[in-house]
């Protein structure tokens, strides 16, 4: 991991602890490991367009669920490659969902400015993030068509690198 990415990661985690009371007592890091291979917690969130999205409503699709924030530099940095991954597989029962506690207006501005085409969901009290044991940003989960957490990615990623593309292909 480059020093720059690590620096941004430390900044994001620090800010997260000061800004969000939900994360004031984070789960232990090993708790995040305990959810691999288990069914993903079902959720229901509003999209920035006002639609309700639940995990159960998209069962049968491979889901990449990203927890991020508009104030998090590594989160913003990974969005273009995440959008590229989405465009690669969007016609193959693949969905990318980006969940945040930011306001709808802030997320809409971000999406328009950055020309991101996947769905943004609102988790205003971090209830869903907490159910996934997210204690830092960004964290992303790859969820199978059956709703099982197959893999988690901690920190910013290049979503078009071959290992990640192959992770997705295996599930399609």
mmCIF file of C-alpha atoms in Angstrom:
data_model
loop_
_atom_site.group_PDB
_atom_site.id
_atom_site.type_symbol
_atom_site.label_atom_id
_atom_site.label_comp_id
_atom_site.label_asym_id
_atom_site.label_seq_id
_atom_site.Cartn_x
_atom_site.Cartn_y
_atom_site.Cartn_z
ATOM 1 C CA UNK A 1 0.000 0.000 0.000
ATOM 2 C CA UNK A 2 1.474 3.337 -0.952
ATOM 3 C CA UNK A 3 2.272 5.883 1.729
ATOM 4 C CA UNK A 4 -0.179 8.327 0.154
ATOM 5 C CA UNK A 5 -3.087 5.876 0.303
ATOM 6 C CA UNK A 6 -2.167 4.890 3.849
ATOM 7 C CA UNK A 7 -2.027 8.559 4.850
ATOM 8 C CA UNK A 8 -5.509 9.200 3.404
ATOM 9 C CA UNK A 9 -6.822 6.066 5.059
ATOM 10 C CA UNK A 10 -5.589 7.225 8.473
ATOM 11 C CA UNK A 11 -7.121 10.666 7.908
ATOM 12 C CA UNK A 12 -10.484 9.161 6.879
ATOM 13 C CA UNK A 13 -10.609 6.867 9.894
ATOM 14 C CA UNK A 14 -9.682 9.720 12.236
ATOM 15 C CA UNK A 15 -12.313 12.048 10.823
ATOM 16 C CA UNK A 16 -14.887 9.267 10.865
ATOM 17 C CA UNK A 17 -14.420 8.741 14.592
ATOM 18 C CA UNK A 18 -14.867 12.442 15.327
ATOM 19 C CA UNK A 19 -17.780 13.072 12.952
ATOM 20 C CA UNK A 20 -19.940 9.990 13.468
ATOM 21 C CA UNK A 21 -21.069 8.882 16.933
ATOM 22 C CA UNK A 22 -22.158 5.509 15.514
ATOM 23 C CA UNK A 23 -18.500 4.692 14.979
ATOM 24 C CA UNK A 24 -17.276 6.004 18.336
ATOM 25 C CA UNK A 25 -16.773 2.433 19.554
ATOM 26 C CA UNK A 26 -15.751 0.499 16.464
ATOM 27 C CA UNK A 27 -16.000 -3.261 16.246
ATOM 28 C CA UNK A 28 -12.766 -5.113 16.664
ATOM 29 C CA UNK A 29 -10.999 -5.628 13.307
ATOM 30 C CA UNK A 30 -11.418 -9.394 13.532
ATOM 31 C CA UNK A 31 -15.205 -8.957 13.681
ATOM 32 C CA UNK A 32 -15.068 -7.834 10.055
ATOM 33 C CA UNK A 33 -13.316 -11.114 9.235
ATOM 34 C CA UNK A 34 -16.117 -13.071 10.880
ATOM 35 C CA UNK A 35 -18.667 -12.103 8.229
ATOM 36 C CA UNK A 36 -16.813 -13.653 5.265
ATOM 37 C CA UNK A 37 -18.770 -16.570 3.850
ATOM 38 C CA UNK A 38 -21.917 -15.626 5.750
ATOM 39 C CA UNK A 39 -25.175 -14.239 4.391
ATOM 40 C CA UNK A 40 -24.998 -10.487 3.944
ATOM 41 C CA UNK A 41 -27.272 -8.587 6.326
ATOM 42 C CA UNK A 42 -30.417 -7.587 4.465
ATOM 43 C CA UNK A 43 -30.857 -3.864 4.171
ATOM 44 C CA UNK A 44 -33.238 -1.276 2.860
ATOM 45 C CA UNK A 45 -31.959 2.160 1.880
ATOM 46 C CA UNK A 46 -33.183 5.077 -0.169
ATOM 47 C CA UNK A 47 -31.309 5.935 -3.328
ATOM 48 C CA UNK A 48 -30.459 9.564 -4.055
ATOM 49 C CA UNK A 49 -33.340 9.423 -6.556
ATOM 50 C CA UNK A 50 -35.830 8.443 -3.850
ATOM 51 C CA UNK A 51 -36.175 4.760 -4.770
ATOM 52 C CA UNK A 52 -36.009 2.098 -2.081
ATOM 53 C CA UNK A 53 -33.329 -0.536 -2.633
ATOM 54 C CA UNK A 54 -33.028 -3.683 -0.551
ATOM 55 C CA UNK A 55 -30.616 -6.562 -0.830
ATOM 56 C CA UNK A 56 -33.508 -9.010 -1.050
ATOM 57 C CA UNK A 57 -34.974 -7.087 -4.008
ATOM 58 C CA UNK A 58 -31.785 -7.626 -6.054
ATOM 59 C CA UNK A 59 -31.171 -11.245 -5.055
ATOM 60 C CA UNK A 60 -29.965 -13.178 -8.071
ATOM 61 C CA UNK A 61 -27.473 -10.430 -8.954
ATOM 62 C CA UNK A 62 -23.848 -10.096 -7.957
ATOM 63 C CA UNK A 63 -23.553 -7.003 -5.759
ATOM 64 C CA UNK A 64 -20.573 -4.796 -5.011
ATOM 65 C CA UNK A 65 -21.574 -2.817 -1.910
ATOM 66 C CA UNK A 66 -19.251 0.088 -1.146
ATOM 67 C CA UNK A 67 -19.274 2.185 2.038
ATOM 68 C CA UNK A 68 -17.775 5.609 1.389
ATOM 69 C CA UNK A 69 -18.087 9.351 2.069
ATOM 70 C CA UNK A 70 -17.769 12.520 0.008
ATOM 71 C CA UNK A 71 -15.144 13.867 2.436
ATOM 72 C CA UNK A 72 -12.924 10.753 2.140
ATOM 73 C CA UNK A 73 -10.113 11.223 -0.446
ATOM 74 C CA UNK A 74 -9.423 7.469 -1.013
ATOM 75 C CA UNK A 75 -13.169 6.899 -1.421
ATOM 76 C CA UNK A 76 -13.398 9.537 -4.111
ATOM 77 C CA UNK A 77 -10.183 8.331 -5.741
ATOM 78 C CA UNK A 78 -11.542 4.821 -6.352
ATOM 79 C CA UNK A 79 -14.889 5.897 -7.848
ATOM 80 C CA UNK A 80 -13.785 6.173 -11.512
ATOM 81 C CA UNK A 81 -12.391 2.619 -11.578
ATOM 82 C CA UNK A 82 -15.449 1.354 -9.691
ATOM 83 C CA UNK A 83 -17.657 2.947 -12.336
ATOM 84 C CA UNK A 84 -15.531 1.309 -15.056
ATOM 85 C CA UNK A 85 -16.033 -2.094 -13.388
ATOM 86 C CA UNK A 86 -19.767 -1.451 -13.209
ATOM 87 C CA UNK A 87 -19.887 -0.578 -16.923
ATOM 88 C CA UNK A 88 -17.939 -3.772 -17.756
ATOM 89 C CA UNK A 89 -20.551 -6.037 -16.173
ATOM 90 C CA UNK A 90 -23.786 -4.040 -15.822
ATOM 91 C CA UNK A 91 -25.504 -6.183 -18.464
ATOM 92 C CA UNK A 92 -24.491 -9.406 -16.685
ATOM 93 C CA UNK A 93 -26.576 -9.246 -13.484
ATOM 94 C CA UNK A 94 -23.984 -7.106 -11.707
ATOM 95 C CA UNK A 95 -24.895 -4.161 -9.485
ATOM 96 C CA UNK A 96 -22.720 -1.589 -7.750
ATOM 97 C CA UNK A 97 -24.212 0.202 -4.749
ATOM 98 C CA UNK A 98 -22.377 2.968 -2.903
ATOM 99 C CA UNK A 99 -23.745 3.656 0.588
ATOM 100 C CA UNK A 100 -22.977 6.827 2.511
ATOM 101 C CA UNK A 101 -24.162 8.849 5.476
ATOM 102 C CA UNK A 102 -23.728 12.076 3.489
ATOM 103 C CA UNK A 103 -26.759 14.152 2.536
ATOM 104 C CA UNK A 104 -28.605 13.404 -0.668
ATOM 105 C CA UNK A 105 -27.719 16.823 -2.095
ATOM 106 C CA UNK A 106 -23.985 16.316 -1.439
ATOM 107 C CA UNK A 107 -24.043 12.882 -3.062
ATOM 108 C CA UNK A 108 -26.010 14.135 -6.085
ATOM 109 C CA UNK A 109 -23.445 16.904 -6.602
ATOM 110 C CA UNK A 110 -20.624 14.381 -6.358
ATOM 111 C CA UNK A 111 -22.282 11.945 -8.797
ATOM 112 C CA UNK A 112 -22.981 14.687 -11.353
ATOM 113 C CA UNK A 113 -19.528 16.239 -11.090
ATOM 114 C CA UNK A 114 -17.776 12.866 -11.424
ATOM 115 C CA UNK A 115 -20.122 11.285 -14.004
ATOM 116 C CA UNK A 116 -20.628 8.130 -11.948
ATOM 117 C CA UNK A 117 -23.393 5.890 -13.264
ATOM 118 C CA UNK A 118 -24.041 3.306 -10.528
ATOM 119 C CA UNK A 119 -26.516 3.756 -7.652
ATOM 120 C CA UNK A 120 -25.842 5.786 -4.536
ATOM 121 C CA UNK A 121 -27.716 4.855 -1.368
ATOM 122 C CA UNK A 122 -28.279 6.853 1.796
ATOM 123 C CA UNK A 123 -27.435 5.413 5.209
ATOM 124 C CA UNK A 124 -27.927 8.591 7.279
ATOM 125 C CA UNK A 125 -27.359 7.023 10.700
ATOM 126 C CA UNK A 126 -24.830 4.426 9.517
ATOM 127 C CA UNK A 127 -27.232 1.667 10.542
ATOM 128 C CA UNK A 128 -26.384 -0.473 7.509
ATOM 129 C CA UNK A 129 -22.653 0.223 7.777
ATOM 130 C CA UNK A 130 -22.801 -0.904 11.386
ATOM 131 C CA UNK A 131 -24.625 -4.133 10.437
ATOM 132 C CA UNK A 132 -21.723 -4.897 8.065
ATOM 133 C CA UNK A 133 -19.236 -4.102 10.880
ATOM 134 C CA UNK A 134 -17.694 -1.245 8.902
ATOM 135 C CA UNK A 135 -15.248 0.687 11.070
ATOM 136 C CA UNK A 136 -13.339 2.633 8.418
ATOM 137 C CA UNK A 137 -13.805 3.941 4.897
ATOM 138 C CA UNK A 138 -13.792 2.832 2.188
ATOM 139 C CA UNK A 139 -14.846 -0.765 2.712
ATOM 140 C CA UNK A 140 -16.478 -2.782 -0.046
ATOM 141 C CA UNK A 141 -18.200 -6.165 -0.054
ATOM 142 C CA UNK A 142 -18.613 -8.532 -2.972
ATOM 143 C CA UNK A 143 -21.885 -10.397 -2.496
ATOM 144 C CA UNK A 144 -22.875 -13.487 -4.498
ATOM 145 C CA UNK A 145 -26.175 -14.013 -6.319
ATOM 146 C CA UNK A 146 -27.263 -16.047 -3.289
ATOM 147 C CA UNK A 147 -26.622 -13.115 -0.939
ATOM 148 C CA UNK A 148 -23.414 -14.451 0.637
ATOM 149 C CA UNK A 149 -20.440 -12.190 1.374
ATOM 150 C CA UNK A 150 -17.698 -13.639 -0.789
ATOM 151 C CA UNK A 151 -14.993 -11.052 -0.306
ATOM 152 C CA UNK A 152 -14.314 -7.760 1.393
ATOM 153 C CA UNK A 153 -11.964 -5.066 0.204
ATOM 154 C CA UNK A 154 -10.559 -2.694 2.805
ATOM 155 C CA UNK A 155 -9.272 0.637 1.577
ATOM 156 C CA UNK A 156 -9.272 2.152 -1.892
ATOM 157 C CA UNK A 157 -8.898 -0.241 -4.806
ATOM 158 C CA UNK A 158 -8.229 -0.111 -8.504
ATOM 159 C CA UNK A 159 -11.451 -1.877 -9.450
ATOM 160 C CA UNK A 160 -10.271 -2.675 -12.975
ATOM 161 C CA UNK A 161 -7.210 -4.678 -11.948
ATOM 162 C CA UNK A 162 -7.344 -8.257 -13.184
ATOM 163 C CA UNK A 163 -7.648 -9.949 -9.758
ATOM 164 C CA UNK A 164 -10.798 -7.972 -8.921
ATOM 165 C CA UNK A 165 -12.283 -8.396 -12.395
ATOM 166 C CA UNK A 166 -11.713 -12.156 -12.008
ATOM 167 C CA UNK A 167 -13.389 -12.110 -8.559
ATOM 168 C CA UNK A 168 -16.499 -10.691 -10.212
ATOM 169 C CA UNK A 169 -16.368 -12.959 -13.264
ATOM 170 C CA UNK A 170 -16.284 -16.074 -11.047
ATOM 171 C CA UNK A 171 -19.630 -15.063 -9.539
ATOM 172 C CA UNK A 172 -21.466 -14.150 -12.748
#
